[in-house]
Amino acid sequence: PEVVDLRVVGAPTAEAPLDTVVEVCLDSSGVQILDSTGRNVRPADTPERTLNIFVLRLVDGSWLIAEQSFPDDPDC
């Protein structure tokens, strides 16, 4: 998947000083799901773009995904 849009929606707080929350629009139109014969079995109605909500946590100088969720309407 490719990140096509990113927005910071939650800055670090006193309760979680190493966390930030971002909304990320991922484009997975180029992703294929292949069976054992190499045939693409990705359903035709799979959305090409999906909005993800990630909690990023600063660990040893790198931002890691600590949590992932989706909004009620994941279209982006």
Short mmCIF file of C-alpha atoms in Angstrom, two decimals:
data_model
loop_
_atom_site.label_atom_id
_atom_site.label_comp_id
_atom_site.label_asym_id
_atom_site.label_seq_id
_atom_site.Cartn_x
_atom_site.Cartn_y
_atom_site.Cartn_z
CA PRO A 1 0.00 0.00 0.00
CA GLU A 2 0.99 3.60 -0.57
CA VAL A 3 0.38 6.52 1.79
CA VAL A 4 -1.54 9.14 -0.21
CA ASP A 5 -2.57 11.44 2.65
CA LEU A 6 -1.58 11.86 6.29
CA ARG A 7 -2.96 14.14 8.98
CA VAL A 8 -1.89 14.48 12.61
CA VAL A 9 -5.06 14.48 14.72
CA GLY A 10 -3.67 14.02 18.23
CA ALA A 11 -0.48 15.41 19.72
CA PRO A 12 1.38 13.89 22.66
CA THR A 13 -0.30 14.52 26.02
CA ALA A 14 0.79 14.44 29.66
CA GLU A 15 -0.82 10.99 29.94
CA ALA A 16 0.86 9.67 26.76
CA PRO A 17 3.91 11.89 26.14
CA LEU A 18 5.43 9.54 23.55
CA ASP A 19 2.24 8.97 21.50
CA THR A 20 0.68 10.84 18.61
CA VAL A 21 -2.43 9.97 16.59
CA VAL A 22 -2.51 10.19 12.79
CA GLU A 23 -5.11 9.53 10.12
CA VAL A 24 -3.55 7.89 7.09
CA CYS A 25 -5.20 7.29 3.72
CA LEU A 26 -3.68 4.13 2.24
CA ASP A 27 -4.03 3.31 -1.45
CA SER A 28 -3.89 -0.45 -1.94
CA SER A 29 -4.99 -0.46 -5.60
CA GLY A 30 -1.66 -1.99 -6.61
CA VAL A 31 -1.86 -4.82 -4.07
CA GLN A 32 -2.61 -8.30 -5.35
CA ILE A 33 -3.64 -11.33 -3.31
CA LEU A 34 -2.37 -14.41 -5.10
CA ASP A 35 -3.38 -18.03 -4.68
CA SER A 36 -0.95 -20.95 -5.02
CA THR A 37 -1.22 -20.80 -8.84
CA GLY A 38 -0.39 -17.08 -8.99
CA ARG A 39 -3.95 -16.02 -9.81
CA ASN A 40 -5.09 -12.73 -8.25
CA VAL A 41 -7.99 -13.53 -5.88
CA ARG A 42 -8.46 -10.04 -4.49
CA PRO A 43 -12.21 -9.35 -4.57
CA ALA A 44 -13.17 -6.84 -7.26
CA ASP A 45 -15.20 -4.78 -4.77
CA THR A 46 -12.25 -4.26 -2.38
CA PRO A 47 -11.90 -0.51 -1.72
CA GLU A 48 -8.80 0.99 -3.32
CA ARG A 49 -8.30 3.54 -0.53
CA THR A 50 -8.92 3.13 3.17
CA LEU A 51 -8.61 5.59 6.03
CA ASN A 52 -6.62 4.16 8.96
CA ILE A 53 -6.15 5.66 12.41
CA PHE A 54 -2.74 4.91 13.89
CA VAL A 55 -1.36 5.63 17.34
CA LEU A 56 2.36 6.19 16.78
CA ARG A 57 4.71 5.70 19.72
CA LEU A 58 8.25 7.07 19.95
CA VAL A 59 10.51 4.14 20.91
CA ASP A 60 14.31 4.52 20.93
CA GLY A 61 14.13 7.41 18.47
CA SER A 62 11.78 5.72 15.96
CA TRP A 63 8.01 6.12 15.51
CA LEU A 64 6.30 2.72 15.65
CA ILE A 65 2.65 1.81 15.12
CA ALA A 66 1.30 0.97 18.57
CA GLU A 67 -2.41 0.74 17.65
CA GLN A 68 -4.54 0.68 14.51
CA SER A 69 -8.25 1.33 14.08
CA PHE A 70 -10.69 2.51 11.43
CA PRO A 71 -13.29 5.30 11.51
CA ASP A 72 -16.98 4.53 11.00
CA ASP A 73 -16.58 5.71 7.40
CA PRO A 74 -13.16 4.47 6.20
CA ASP A 75 -13.42 6.01 2.69
CA CYS A 76 -10.75 8.52 1.75
#
